[in-house]
Tab-separated table of C-alpha atoms in Angstrom:
chain	number	residue	atom	x	y	z
A	877	THR	CA	134.795	-134.143	-74.765
A	878	ALA	CA	131.633	-132.913	-75.616
A	879	GLY	CA	131.061	-135.561	-78.312
A	880	GLY	CA	130.860	-133.118	-81.184
A	881	GLN	CA	132.644	-133.082	-84.770
A	882	THR	CA	135.076	-130.767	-86.274
A	883	ILE	CA	134.421	-129.210	-89.464
A	884	ALA	CA	137.362	-127.334	-90.950
A	885	VAL	CA	136.808	-124.806	-93.802
A	886	LEU	CA	140.002	-123.631	-95.214
A	887	GLY	CA	141.363	-120.397	-96.908
A	888	SER	CA	143.067	-122.334	-99.518
A	889	GLY	CA	142.615	-125.605	-101.628
A	890	LEU	CA	142.426	-128.846	-100.403
A	891	LEU	CA	145.933	-129.200	-101.498
A	892	GLY	CA	146.957	-125.593	-101.286
A	893	THR	CA	149.267	-126.061	-98.332
A	894	ASP	CA	152.694	-127.767	-97.776
A	895	ASN	CA	152.896	-127.724	-94.035
A	896	SER	CA	153.446	-130.890	-91.844
A	897	ARG	CA	151.503	-129.445	-88.988
A	898	HIS	CA	148.646	-128.592	-91.135
A	899	ASP	CA	148.631	-132.124	-92.780
A	900	ARG	CA	148.797	-133.649	-89.222
A	901	LEU	CA	145.830	-131.579	-88.093
A	902	VAL	CA	143.760	-132.359	-91.262
A	903	ASP	CA	144.556	-136.217	-90.564
A	904	GLU	CA	143.321	-135.776	-86.923
A	905	ILE	CA	139.888	-134.274	-87.886
A	906	LEU	CA	139.373	-136.833	-90.563
A	907	THR	CA	140.214	-139.782	-88.370
A	908	SER	CA	137.879	-138.447	-85.563
A	909	GLY	CA	135.143	-138.342	-88.167
A	910	GLY	CA	135.150	-134.707	-89.177
A	911	ALA	CA	135.478	-133.098	-92.565
A	912	VAL	CA	137.872	-130.732	-94.306
A	913	MET	CA	136.284	-128.536	-96.977
A	914	SER	CA	136.996	-125.691	-99.352
A	915	GLU	CA	135.433	-123.844	-102.584
A	916	PHE	CA	138.779	-122.954	-103.733
A	917	PRO	CA	140.615	-125.113	-106.497
A	918	LEU	CA	142.407	-127.825	-105.318
A	919	SER	CA	145.839	-126.139	-105.398
A	920	ALA	CA	144.755	-122.398	-104.724
A	921	PRO	CA	147.336	-121.064	-101.765
A	922	PRO	CA	145.978	-119.639	-98.729
A	923	LEU	CA	145.784	-115.861	-99.800
A	924	ALA	CA	144.853	-113.198	-97.589
A	925	HIS	CA	141.832	-112.265	-99.428
A	926	HIS	CA	140.511	-115.844	-99.283
A	927	PHE	CA	139.575	-115.843	-95.325
A	928	PRO	CA	136.871	-113.379	-95.462
A	929	ILE	CA	135.197	-115.166	-98.516
A	930	ARG	CA	136.007	-118.677	-96.456
A	931	ASN	CA	134.345	-117.032	-93.165
A	932	ARG	CA	131.046	-116.558	-94.761
A	933	ILE	CA	130.779	-120.511	-95.037
A	934	VAL	CA	131.746	-120.653	-91.520
A	935	SER	CA	128.965	-118.672	-90.138
A	936	GLY	CA	126.571	-119.953	-92.546
A	937	MET	CA	127.112	-123.377	-91.294
A	938	CYS	CA	126.451	-122.298	-87.624
A	939	ARG	CA	123.187	-121.072	-85.442
A	940	ALA	CA	125.125	-118.457	-83.981
A	941	THR	CA	128.446	-116.743	-84.145
A	942	LEU	CA	130.306	-115.639	-80.987
A	943	ILE	CA	132.892	-112.933	-81.296
A	944	VAL	CA	135.309	-112.909	-78.423
A	945	GLU	CA	137.826	-110.278	-79.413
A	946	ALA	CA	137.709	-107.870	-82.650
A	947	GLY	CA	139.374	-105.033	-83.650
A	948	LEU	CA	137.785	-102.317	-86.248
A	949	PRO	CA	138.034	-103.378	-88.929
A	950	SER	CA	138.782	-107.268	-88.641
A	951	GLY	CA	138.149	-110.247	-89.891
A	952	SER	CA	135.743	-111.325	-87.055
A	953	MET	CA	133.891	-108.432	-87.900
A	954	LEU	CA	133.506	-109.274	-91.322
A	955	THR	CA	132.326	-112.803	-89.995
A	956	ALA	CA	129.796	-111.185	-87.654
A	957	GLN	CA	128.427	-109.103	-90.774
A	958	SER	CA	128.070	-112.364	-92.809
A	959	ALA	CA	126.132	-114.256	-89.822
A	960	ALA	CA	123.689	-111.285	-89.637
A	961	GLU	CA	123.060	-111.299	-93.519
A	962	GLN	CA	122.455	-115.038	-93.190
A	963	ASN	CA	119.967	-114.335	-90.510
A	964	ARG	CA	122.058	-116.110	-87.913
A	965	GLU	CA	122.314	-115.146	-84.338
A	966	VAL	CA	125.436	-112.854	-83.521
A	967	CYS	CA	127.077	-112.981	-80.038
A	968	ALA	CA	129.772	-111.024	-78.511
A	969	ILE	CA	131.660	-110.646	-75.329
A	970	PRO	CA	132.257	-107.258	-73.782
A	971	GLY	CA	135.650	-106.034	-73.106
A	972	PRO	CA	137.441	-102.814	-71.588
A	973	ILE	CA	136.217	-99.754	-73.679
A	974	ASN	CA	140.104	-98.542	-74.047
A	975	ALA	CA	140.832	-102.035	-75.419
A	976	PRO	CA	141.559	-101.914	-79.298
A	977	THR	CA	140.654	-105.874	-79.305
A	978	SER	CA	137.390	-104.663	-77.642
A	979	ALA	CA	136.403	-101.988	-79.992
A	980	GLY	CA	134.599	-104.582	-82.350
A	981	THR	CA	132.888	-106.543	-79.809
A	982	ASN	CA	131.369	-103.710	-78.003
A	983	THR	CA	130.403	-102.148	-81.201
A	984	LEU	CA	128.381	-105.255	-81.949
A	985	LEU	CA	126.530	-104.880	-78.615
A	986	LYS	CA	125.643	-101.449	-79.337
A	987	ASP	CA	124.027	-102.603	-82.535
A	988	GLY	CA	122.113	-105.386	-80.886
A	989	ALA	CA	124.270	-108.531	-80.637
A	990	HIS	CA	123.510	-110.992	-77.903
A	991	LEU	CA	125.387	-110.194	-74.470
A	992	ILE	CA	127.638	-113.301	-73.658
A	993	THR	CA	129.293	-113.361	-70.096
A	994	GLU	CA	129.115	-116.915	-69.457
A	995	ALA	CA	128.414	-120.329	-71.114
A	996	ARG	CA	125.031	-120.501	-69.612
A	997	ASP	CA	124.145	-117.674	-71.948
A	998	ILE	CA	124.583	-119.375	-75.191
A	999	PHE	CA	122.360	-122.186	-73.964
A	1000	GLU	CA	119.732	-119.853	-72.655
A	1001	LEU	CA	119.636	-118.056	-76.111
A	1002	PHE	CA	118.487	-121.418	-77.579
A	1003	GLY	CA	116.253	-122.132	-74.948
A	1004	MET	CA	118.039	-125.059	-73.665
A	1005	ASN	CA	117.937	-126.162	-70.039
A	1006	VAL	CA	121.255	-126.131	-68.130
A	1007	ALA	CA	122.344	-126.810	-64.499
A	1008	PRO	CA	123.385	-124.047	-61.993
A	1009	SER	CA	126.997	-123.241	-62.139
A	1010	ALA	CA	129.082	-125.300	-59.990
A	1011	SER	CA	131.995	-124.175	-57.956
A	1012	ALA	CA	133.890	-125.891	-55.299
A	1013	THR	CA	133.572	-122.751	-53.171
A	1014	SER	CA	129.945	-121.708	-52.666
A	1015	THR	CA	130.104	-119.146	-49.973
A	1016	LEU	CA	132.334	-116.977	-48.143
A	1017	PRO	CA	133.401	-117.404	-44.569
A	1018	ALA	CA	131.902	-115.125	-41.977
A	1019	GLY	CA	133.663	-111.742	-41.602
A	1020	ARG	CA	133.919	-110.677	-45.215
A	1021	SER	CA	132.740	-107.308	-46.248
A	1022	ASN	CA	129.449	-106.604	-47.923
A	1023	GLU	CA	131.629	-105.488	-51.013
A	1024	GLU	CA	133.396	-108.904	-51.011
A	1025	GLU	CA	130.223	-110.932	-50.460
A	1026	ALA	CA	128.173	-108.838	-53.324
A	1027	PHE	CA	131.299	-109.246	-55.803
A	1028	PHE	CA	131.747	-113.180	-54.913
A	1029	ALA	CA	127.865	-113.776	-55.113
A	1030	VAL	CA	127.908	-112.899	-59.027
A	1031	LEU	CA	130.677	-115.211	-59.920
A	1032	GLY	CA	130.435	-118.841	-60.985
A	1033	ALA	CA	132.189	-121.494	-62.729
A	1034	GLU	CA	132.480	-119.414	-66.086
A	1035	PRO	CA	134.994	-116.540	-66.204
A	1036	MET	CA	133.455	-113.170	-65.913
A	1037	HIS	CA	135.136	-109.996	-66.805
A	1038	ILE	CA	135.629	-107.545	-63.694
A	1039	ASP	CA	133.563	-104.870	-65.440
A	1040	ILE	CA	130.698	-107.116	-65.447
A	1041	ALA	CA	130.816	-108.553	-62.409
A	1042	ALA	CA	131.192	-104.888	-60.870
A	1043	GLU	CA	128.137	-103.886	-62.654
A	1044	LYS	CA	125.962	-106.801	-61.342
A	1045	ALA	CA	127.529	-106.418	-58.011
A	1046	GLY	CA	126.545	-102.727	-57.848
A	1047	LEU	CA	130.128	-101.747	-57.303
A	1048	SER	CA	132.364	-99.243	-59.060
A	1049	VAL	CA	135.271	-100.818	-61.049
A	1050	VAL	CA	137.693	-99.461	-58.782
A	1051	THR	CA	136.264	-100.917	-55.528
A	1052	ALA	CA	135.627	-104.280	-57.490
A	1053	SER	CA	139.435	-104.321	-58.262
A	1054	ILE	CA	140.320	-104.063	-54.655
A	1055	VAL	CA	137.827	-106.507	-53.814
A	1056	ALA	CA	139.007	-108.920	-56.572
A	1057	THR	CA	142.785	-108.526	-55.400
A	1058	GLN	CA	141.798	-109.473	-51.703
A	1059	LEU	CA	139.489	-112.524	-52.472
A	1060	GLU	CA	142.227	-113.597	-55.148
A	1061	VAL	CA	145.176	-113.323	-52.293
A	1062	PHE	CA	142.770	-115.082	-49.807
A	1063	GLY	CA	142.010	-117.810	-52.378
A	1064	PHE	CA	138.414	-117.442	-52.883
A	1065	ILE	CA	138.890	-116.524	-56.710
A	1066	GLU	CA	140.877	-116.804	-59.415
A	1067	ASP	CA	141.696	-114.609	-62.409
A	1068	ARG	CA	141.603	-116.944	-65.545
A	1069	GLY	CA	143.283	-114.114	-67.580
A	1070	GLY	CA	142.225	-110.701	-68.843
A	1071	LYS	CA	140.502	-109.820	-65.516
A	1072	ARG	CA	138.116	-112.484	-66.042
A	1073	TYR	CA	137.523	-114.287	-62.673
A	1074	ILE	CA	135.667	-117.425	-61.383
A	1075	ARG	CA	135.337	-118.859	-57.995
A	1076	LYS	CA	138.017	-120.904	-56.842
A	1077	GLN	CA	137.691	-124.524	-57.609
């Protein structure tokens, strides 16, 4: 929908898979003007150790690598390492400190990766002008609590994790959880999964 093109980098040779679903996807990519590439021999199978090797090509082709979730260790962390070695920007989305799938992203942030909590952050990283976040619900009706107003004010059209929203709103996570539940029940905000909230569209 954004008018871009898909470039797929395989962890096998171009003829190394025998999968009808895979073949259909390749056809769709090529038909739409994209490309499919591999550095492996034509018939090389998709072996596990191929994928970390493949990922360095993916990171090298990009201006930035965004890690959404990653364990320790993981292929995503190897990709982030490749991006850093290639002088590319490394970005990460924070997550709960007790979630194994957030251990990698939180470590990247501690090590200096760019903090990403909404799409706007990516545009700003590269100095691109973006319009203010839009939302069908711009204000709360009169009579809501100060805590609800503060929590609602930091949300936009891009999902924001409750921990980040609580910090920006100056609330404890416990208070933010109560407030989020109240606002969701009354239809002012929406949980898009994983305790990531947006203003209700």
